[in-house]
Amino acid sequence: MYNCGPTVYNYAHIGNLRAYVFADVLRRTLEMNGYAVKQVINITDVGHLVGDGDEGDDKMTAALKREGKPLTKEAMREVGDFYTEKFKEDLAALNIKTEDTEFPKASDHIAEDIMLVETLMQKGFAYSTSDGIYFDTSKFPHYADFAKLDVKGMRAGERIDVGEKKNPTDFALWKFDDELGYEAPIGKGFPGWHVECSAMIEKYLGHPIDIHTGGVDHIPVHHTNEIAQSESAYGTPLANTWMHSAFMNVDGQKMSKSLGNTYTLADLKEHGISPMAFRYWLLTAHYRTQVNFTWEALAGAEKRLSYIYKFIFEDGTRSKDDWGAGTTDTQNYLEIFYEHIRNDLNTAEALGTLNTLISDYTVSPEKKRKAIEEMDKILGLKLFEYSPEEIIITSELQALLDARKLAREEKNFTESDRLRDEIRALGYEVKDTPEGQKLKHL
């Protein structure tokens, strides 16, 4: 399967990361059902223009300007490599499986891009303009089918200057650029964003692939264009199955940089939210359901996850006398859980089954733990690796601890007690030990 990867011009925000949590659950489910999965997540480090269209700066160029770096391919690669590593760190923090996953970089596949563009030109699907080479969508009769686009309406209502393009829906396969471009027989320049994916899919997976995933925002432009150029060049369907995750809003608003609500995993940690709590929250909704991020919702997920940890690490060690006979078997729970997962990855209902199991006092702790361990192979919440005592030290909490330490050193115990109460208000008990201040959850 091919999972549309990030454009590495900045840190990935939590809306981006939803698509990879979904793809991870999909991979785990396929593997649970006996499939060997060959997974590719591309890295776009050239060719993706601001606005996803054919105009404006390349996003990587915009990153160079933002960070005050020289406008060179070497600097572009440096920035791309930095944010690629940060993206992979985010995947690891979210427990997203990447064993044997390929992460091909667009800048390493320019030759493949050129071959694809040349093939489309030779087959009559492309034409040249003064600024690049474009795909002629009128030559692909099924262009509108995938996204159910109203192409006729778009043409009839066209009010903007399309320049040298033959049709409003035509898109760039190659953009000429004498400064940062790559040398090529078709003219010095760089590949279009859509071309990169088609070329890398062909190289690493061939056509057709079994599954192609991405966000719903990819449907009307990126994936529609991928289909058009791939099917025209290779003569086969691009993918047998397409799966898309829905949008994430923030406090009821669209996520955007202008609103300042494009949070990262680092921002969540600053608010005391662990990556696993974020993953848990994502799993409480179906991947095709639009979700609304709020700090209250994430705090609720953190609390629920702590409750599950508490059962595994504390309640799960109680004697059978504390639980009753514990004669109920967990097979029915597991069958219901797998049924939900196989029903288009219904993680919301699957989590409900896990939580119902925890509350069933007719099942022994030992049986519960074994069943939960099986469920977590799909959910990927690392339920048996995290301690309920794990505490994320936010900047606010650290400031209180530092101030309290100073107050105690100055023997200002009134201030020390006041700060202790502030720490308690955040949900933690602070104790003084020979090794220093220690926190534990209330």
Short mmCIF file of N, CA and C in Angstrom, two decimals, residues 127-228:
data_model
loop_
_atom_site.label_atom_id
_atom_site.label_comp_id
_atom_site.label_asym_id
_atom_site.label_seq_id
_atom_site.Cartn_x
_atom_site.Cartn_y
_atom_site.Cartn_z
N TYR A 127 1.36 18.58 -23.17
CA TYR A 127 1.76 19.66 -24.09
C TYR A 127 2.61 20.67 -23.33
N SER A 128 3.39 21.42 -24.08
CA SER A 128 4.30 22.41 -23.49
C SER A 128 3.71 23.81 -23.55
N THR A 129 4.05 24.60 -22.53
CA THR A 129 3.75 26.03 -22.51
C THR A 129 5.07 26.74 -22.19
N SER A 130 5.00 28.04 -22.04
CA SER A 130 6.22 28.78 -21.75
C SER A 130 6.75 28.51 -20.34
N ASP A 131 5.89 28.03 -19.43
CA ASP A 131 6.35 27.82 -18.04
C ASP A 131 6.41 26.36 -17.63
N GLY A 132 6.02 25.43 -18.52
CA GLY A 132 6.10 24.04 -18.12
C GLY A 132 5.42 23.10 -19.09
N ILE A 133 5.29 21.87 -18.65
CA ILE A 133 4.61 20.83 -19.42
C ILE A 133 3.38 20.41 -18.65
N TYR A 134 2.25 20.37 -19.34
CA TYR A 134 0.96 20.14 -18.67
C TYR A 134 0.27 18.89 -19.21
N PHE A 135 -0.51 18.28 -18.32
CA PHE A 135 -1.34 17.14 -18.72
C PHE A 135 -2.64 17.67 -19.31
N ASP A 136 -3.01 17.15 -20.47
CA ASP A 136 -4.24 17.58 -21.15
C ASP A 136 -5.39 16.70 -20.67
N THR A 137 -6.17 17.23 -19.73
CA THR A 137 -7.25 16.42 -19.13
C THR A 137 -8.36 16.08 -20.13
N SER A 138 -8.46 16.82 -21.22
CA SER A 138 -9.49 16.51 -22.22
C SER A 138 -9.17 15.19 -22.93
N LYS A 139 -7.92 14.74 -22.84
CA LYS A 139 -7.51 13.48 -23.48
C LYS A 139 -7.79 12.27 -22.58
N PHE A 140 -8.23 12.55 -21.34
CA PHE A 140 -8.53 11.47 -20.39
C PHE A 140 -10.01 11.56 -20.03
N PRO A 141 -10.87 10.86 -20.74
CA PRO A 141 -12.33 11.01 -20.59
C PRO A 141 -12.87 10.78 -19.18
N HIS A 142 -12.16 9.99 -18.39
CA HIS A 142 -12.65 9.65 -17.05
C HIS A 142 -12.07 10.57 -15.97
N TYR A 143 -11.53 11.70 -16.37
CA TYR A 143 -10.85 12.57 -15.41
C TYR A 143 -11.75 12.95 -14.23
N ALA A 144 -13.02 13.21 -14.49
CA ALA A 144 -13.90 13.72 -13.44
C ALA A 144 -14.48 12.62 -12.55
N ASP A 145 -14.31 11.36 -12.95
CA ASP A 145 -15.05 10.28 -12.29
C ASP A 145 -14.68 10.09 -10.82
N PHE A 146 -13.40 10.03 -10.51
CA PHE A 146 -12.96 9.68 -9.15
C PHE A 146 -13.48 10.66 -8.11
N ALA A 147 -13.33 11.95 -8.38
CA ALA A 147 -13.76 12.97 -7.41
C ALA A 147 -15.15 13.50 -7.71
N LYS A 148 -15.79 12.94 -8.75
CA LYS A 148 -17.13 13.40 -9.17
C LYS A 148 -17.13 14.91 -9.42
N LEU A 149 -16.13 15.35 -10.18
CA LEU A 149 -15.98 16.77 -10.47
C LEU A 149 -16.96 17.21 -11.55
N ASP A 150 -17.45 18.42 -11.43
CA ASP A 150 -18.31 19.02 -12.44
C ASP A 150 -17.43 19.81 -13.41
N VAL A 151 -16.74 19.07 -14.28
CA VAL A 151 -15.79 19.71 -15.18
C VAL A 151 -16.48 20.67 -16.14
N LYS A 152 -17.65 20.26 -16.66
CA LYS A 152 -18.37 21.14 -17.57
C LYS A 152 -18.75 22.44 -16.88
N GLY A 153 -19.19 22.32 -15.64
CA GLY A 153 -19.55 23.51 -14.88
C GLY A 153 -18.34 24.39 -14.61
N MET A 154 -17.20 23.73 -14.35
CA MET A 154 -15.97 24.48 -14.11
C MET A 154 -15.57 25.26 -15.35
N ARG A 155 -15.75 24.64 -16.52
CA ARG A 155 -15.39 25.32 -17.76
C ARG A 155 -16.36 26.46 -18.07
N ALA A 156 -17.66 26.18 -17.83
CA ALA A 156 -18.66 27.21 -18.12
C ALA A 156 -18.53 28.39 -17.19
N GLY A 157 -18.10 28.12 -15.94
CA GLY A 157 -18.02 29.19 -14.95
C GLY A 157 -16.63 29.77 -14.82
N GLU A 158 -15.72 29.40 -15.73
CA GLU A 158 -14.35 29.89 -15.63
C GLU A 158 -14.30 31.41 -15.76
N ARG A 159 -13.74 32.07 -14.74
CA ARG A 159 -13.66 33.52 -14.75
C ARG A 159 -12.23 34.01 -14.53
N ILE A 160 -11.31 33.06 -14.35
CA ILE A 160 -9.93 33.47 -14.11
C ILE A 160 -9.09 33.15 -15.34
N ASP A 161 -7.97 33.81 -15.45
CA ASP A 161 -7.08 33.61 -16.58
C ASP A 161 -6.34 32.29 -16.39
N VAL A 162 -6.54 31.34 -17.30
CA VAL A 162 -5.87 30.04 -17.20
C VAL A 162 -4.53 30.07 -17.93
N GLY A 163 -4.15 31.23 -18.42
CA GLY A 163 -2.87 31.34 -19.10
C GLY A 163 -2.85 30.51 -20.37
N GLU A 164 -1.79 29.75 -20.53
CA GLU A 164 -1.62 28.94 -21.74
C GLU A 164 -2.23 27.55 -21.62
N LYS A 165 -2.83 27.26 -20.49
CA LYS A 165 -3.45 25.94 -20.32
C LYS A 165 -4.63 25.79 -21.27
N LYS A 166 -4.80 24.60 -21.81
CA LYS A 166 -5.91 24.35 -22.73
C LYS A 166 -7.24 24.20 -21.99
N ASN A 167 -7.19 23.68 -20.78
CA ASN A 167 -8.39 23.43 -19.98
C ASN A 167 -8.13 23.86 -18.54
N PRO A 168 -9.16 24.33 -17.86
CA PRO A 168 -8.97 24.76 -16.45
C PRO A 168 -8.43 23.65 -15.55
N THR A 169 -8.75 22.39 -15.89
CA THR A 169 -8.35 21.27 -15.03
C THR A 169 -6.97 20.71 -15.38
N ASP A 170 -6.35 21.20 -16.46
CA ASP A 170 -5.01 20.71 -16.80
C ASP A 170 -4.03 21.04 -15.67
N PHE A 171 -3.07 20.18 -15.47
CA PHE A 171 -2.15 20.37 -14.34
C PHE A 171 -0.70 20.15 -14.78
N ALA A 172 0.20 20.73 -14.01
CA ALA A 172 1.62 20.71 -14.36
C ALA A 172 2.25 19.35 -14.10
N LEU A 173 2.94 18.85 -15.11
CA LEU A 173 3.76 17.65 -14.96
C LEU A 173 5.20 18.02 -14.67
N TRP A 174 5.60 19.17 -15.21
CA TRP A 174 6.98 19.64 -15.06
C TRP A 174 6.97 21.16 -15.17
N LYS A 175 7.62 21.84 -14.24
CA LYS A 175 7.68 23.30 -14.25
C LYS A 175 9.11 23.74 -14.56
N PHE A 176 9.23 24.59 -15.57
CA PHE A 176 10.56 25.09 -15.94
C PHE A 176 11.10 26.02 -14.86
N ASP A 177 12.40 25.88 -14.58
CA ASP A 177 13.06 26.72 -13.59
C ASP A 177 14.55 26.73 -13.88
N ASP A 178 15.07 27.86 -14.37
CA ASP A 178 16.48 27.95 -14.75
C ASP A 178 17.41 28.09 -13.55
N GLU A 179 16.87 28.42 -12.38
CA GLU A 179 17.71 28.64 -11.21
C GLU A 179 17.85 27.38 -10.35
N LEU A 180 16.72 26.89 -9.81
CA LEU A 180 16.78 25.74 -8.90
C LEU A 180 16.42 24.42 -9.60
N GLY A 181 16.14 24.49 -10.89
CA GLY A 181 15.66 23.30 -11.59
C GLY A 181 16.73 22.24 -11.81
N TYR A 182 16.25 21.06 -12.21
CA TYR A 182 17.12 19.92 -12.53
C TYR A 182 17.28 19.86 -14.05
N GLU A 183 18.50 19.56 -14.49
CA GLU A 183 18.75 19.43 -15.92
C GLU A 183 17.96 18.25 -16.47
N ALA A 184 17.30 18.46 -17.63
CA ALA A 184 16.49 17.40 -18.22
C ALA A 184 16.30 17.67 -19.71
N PRO A 185 16.16 16.59 -20.50
CA PRO A 185 15.90 16.76 -21.93
C PRO A 185 14.62 17.55 -22.21
N ILE A 186 13.70 17.51 -21.29
CA ILE A 186 12.42 18.21 -21.47
C ILE A 186 12.50 19.66 -21.03
N GLY A 187 13.69 20.10 -20.55
CA GLY A 187 13.86 21.47 -20.09
C GLY A 187 14.22 21.50 -18.62
N LYS A 188 15.12 22.38 -18.23
CA LYS A 188 15.53 22.48 -16.84
C LYS A 188 14.35 22.88 -15.97
N GLY A 189 14.12 22.14 -14.92
CA GLY A 189 12.97 22.44 -14.07
C GLY A 189 12.82 21.43 -12.95
N PHE A 190 11.59 21.30 -12.46
CA PHE A 190 11.32 20.35 -11.38
C PHE A 190 9.95 19.70 -11.61
N PRO A 191 9.75 18.52 -11.06
CA PRO A 191 8.51 17.77 -11.32
C PRO A 191 7.31 18.37 -10.61
N GLY A 192 6.15 18.12 -11.17
CA GLY A 192 4.90 18.45 -10.49
C GLY A 192 4.70 17.51 -9.32
N TRP A 193 3.97 18.00 -8.31
CA TRP A 193 3.72 17.22 -7.09
C TRP A 193 3.10 15.87 -7.41
N HIS A 194 2.14 15.83 -8.34
CA HIS A 194 1.41 14.60 -8.63
C HIS A 194 2.29 13.58 -9.34
N VAL A 195 3.17 14.07 -10.23
CA VAL A 195 4.06 13.19 -10.98
C VAL A 195 4.94 12.37 -10.05
N GLU A 196 5.42 12.99 -8.99
CA GLU A 196 6.33 12.32 -8.07
C GLU A 196 5.70 11.05 -7.50
N CYS A 197 4.46 11.15 -7.08
CA CYS A 197 3.80 9.99 -6.48
C CYS A 197 3.62 8.87 -7.51
N SER A 198 3.17 9.23 -8.71
CA SER A 198 2.97 8.20 -9.73
C SER A 198 4.28 7.49 -10.08
N ALA A 199 5.36 8.27 -10.19
CA ALA A 199 6.65 7.69 -10.54
C ALA A 199 7.17 6.77 -9.44
N MET A 200 7.02 7.18 -8.18
CA MET A 200 7.52 6.35 -7.08
C MET A 200 6.65 5.11 -6.87
N ILE A 201 5.36 5.23 -7.09
CA ILE A 201 4.49 4.05 -7.00
C ILE A 201 4.91 3.02 -8.03
N GLU A 202 5.15 3.49 -9.25
CA GLU A 202 5.57 2.57 -10.32
C GLU A 202 6.88 1.88 -9.97
N LYS A 203 7.83 2.63 -9.41
CA LYS A 203 9.14 2.06 -9.10
C LYS A 203 9.08 1.05 -7.96
N TYR A 204 8.36 1.38 -6.89
CA TYR A 204 8.41 0.56 -5.68
C TYR A 204 7.29 -0.48 -5.58
N LEU A 205 6.16 -0.23 -6.24
CA LEU A 205 5.03 -1.13 -6.07
C LEU A 205 4.43 -1.64 -7.37
N GLY A 206 4.67 -0.93 -8.48
CA GLY A 206 4.06 -1.33 -9.75
C GLY A 206 2.60 -0.93 -9.82
N HIS A 207 1.94 -1.34 -10.91
CA HIS A 207 0.51 -1.02 -11.09
C HIS A 207 -0.27 -2.27 -11.46
N PRO A 208 -1.49 -2.39 -10.97
CA PRO A 208 -2.10 -1.53 -9.93
C PRO A 208 -1.63 -1.94 -8.55
N ILE A 209 -1.69 -1.00 -7.61
CA ILE A 209 -1.39 -1.34 -6.23
C ILE A 209 -2.69 -1.75 -5.55
N ASP A 210 -2.56 -2.41 -4.41
CA ASP A 210 -3.76 -2.87 -3.71
C ASP A 210 -4.51 -1.72 -3.04
N ILE A 211 -3.76 -0.90 -2.29
CA ILE A 211 -4.41 0.14 -1.49
C ILE A 211 -3.63 1.44 -1.58
N HIS A 212 -4.34 2.53 -1.76
CA HIS A 212 -3.76 3.87 -1.76
C HIS A 212 -4.52 4.68 -0.72
N THR A 213 -3.80 5.33 0.21
CA THR A 213 -4.48 6.11 1.24
C THR A 213 -4.02 7.57 1.21
N GLY A 214 -4.74 8.39 1.93
CA GLY A 214 -4.42 9.81 2.08
C GLY A 214 -5.55 10.51 2.78
N GLY A 215 -5.46 11.83 2.88
CA GLY A 215 -6.54 12.61 3.47
C GLY A 215 -7.58 12.95 2.42
N VAL A 216 -8.80 13.26 2.86
CA VAL A 216 -9.87 13.58 1.91
C VAL A 216 -9.53 14.80 1.07
N ASP A 217 -8.66 15.67 1.58
CA ASP A 217 -8.28 16.85 0.80
C ASP A 217 -7.49 16.49 -0.45
N HIS A 218 -6.97 15.25 -0.52
CA HIS A 218 -6.23 14.81 -1.70
C HIS A 218 -7.15 14.39 -2.85
N ILE A 219 -8.41 14.13 -2.55
CA ILE A 219 -9.30 13.54 -3.57
C ILE A 219 -9.48 14.42 -4.80
N PRO A 220 -9.91 15.69 -4.67
CA PRO A 220 -10.29 16.45 -5.86
C PRO A 220 -9.13 16.86 -6.76
N VAL A 221 -7.91 16.94 -6.21
CA VAL A 221 -6.79 17.40 -7.04
C VAL A 221 -5.70 16.33 -7.12
N HIS A 222 -5.03 16.09 -6.02
CA HIS A 222 -3.83 15.25 -6.04
C HIS A 222 -4.13 13.83 -6.53
N HIS A 223 -5.09 13.17 -5.92
CA HIS A 223 -5.35 11.79 -6.30
C HIS A 223 -6.03 11.68 -7.65
N THR A 224 -6.87 12.64 -7.98
CA THR A 224 -7.48 12.67 -9.31
C THR A 224 -6.41 12.79 -10.39
N ASN A 225 -5.42 13.66 -10.14
CA ASN A 225 -4.35 13.85 -11.11
C ASN A 225 -3.41 12.65 -11.18
N GLU A 226 -3.17 12.03 -10.03
CA GLU A 226 -2.37 10.81 -10.02
C GLU A 226 -3.00 9.75 -10.92
N ILE A 227 -4.29 9.57 -10.76
CA ILE A 227 -5.01 8.56 -11.54
C ILE A 227 -4.91 8.86 -13.02
N ALA A 228 -5.13 10.11 -13.39
CA ALA A 228 -5.12 10.49 -14.81
C ALA A 228 -3.77 10.20 -15.45
#
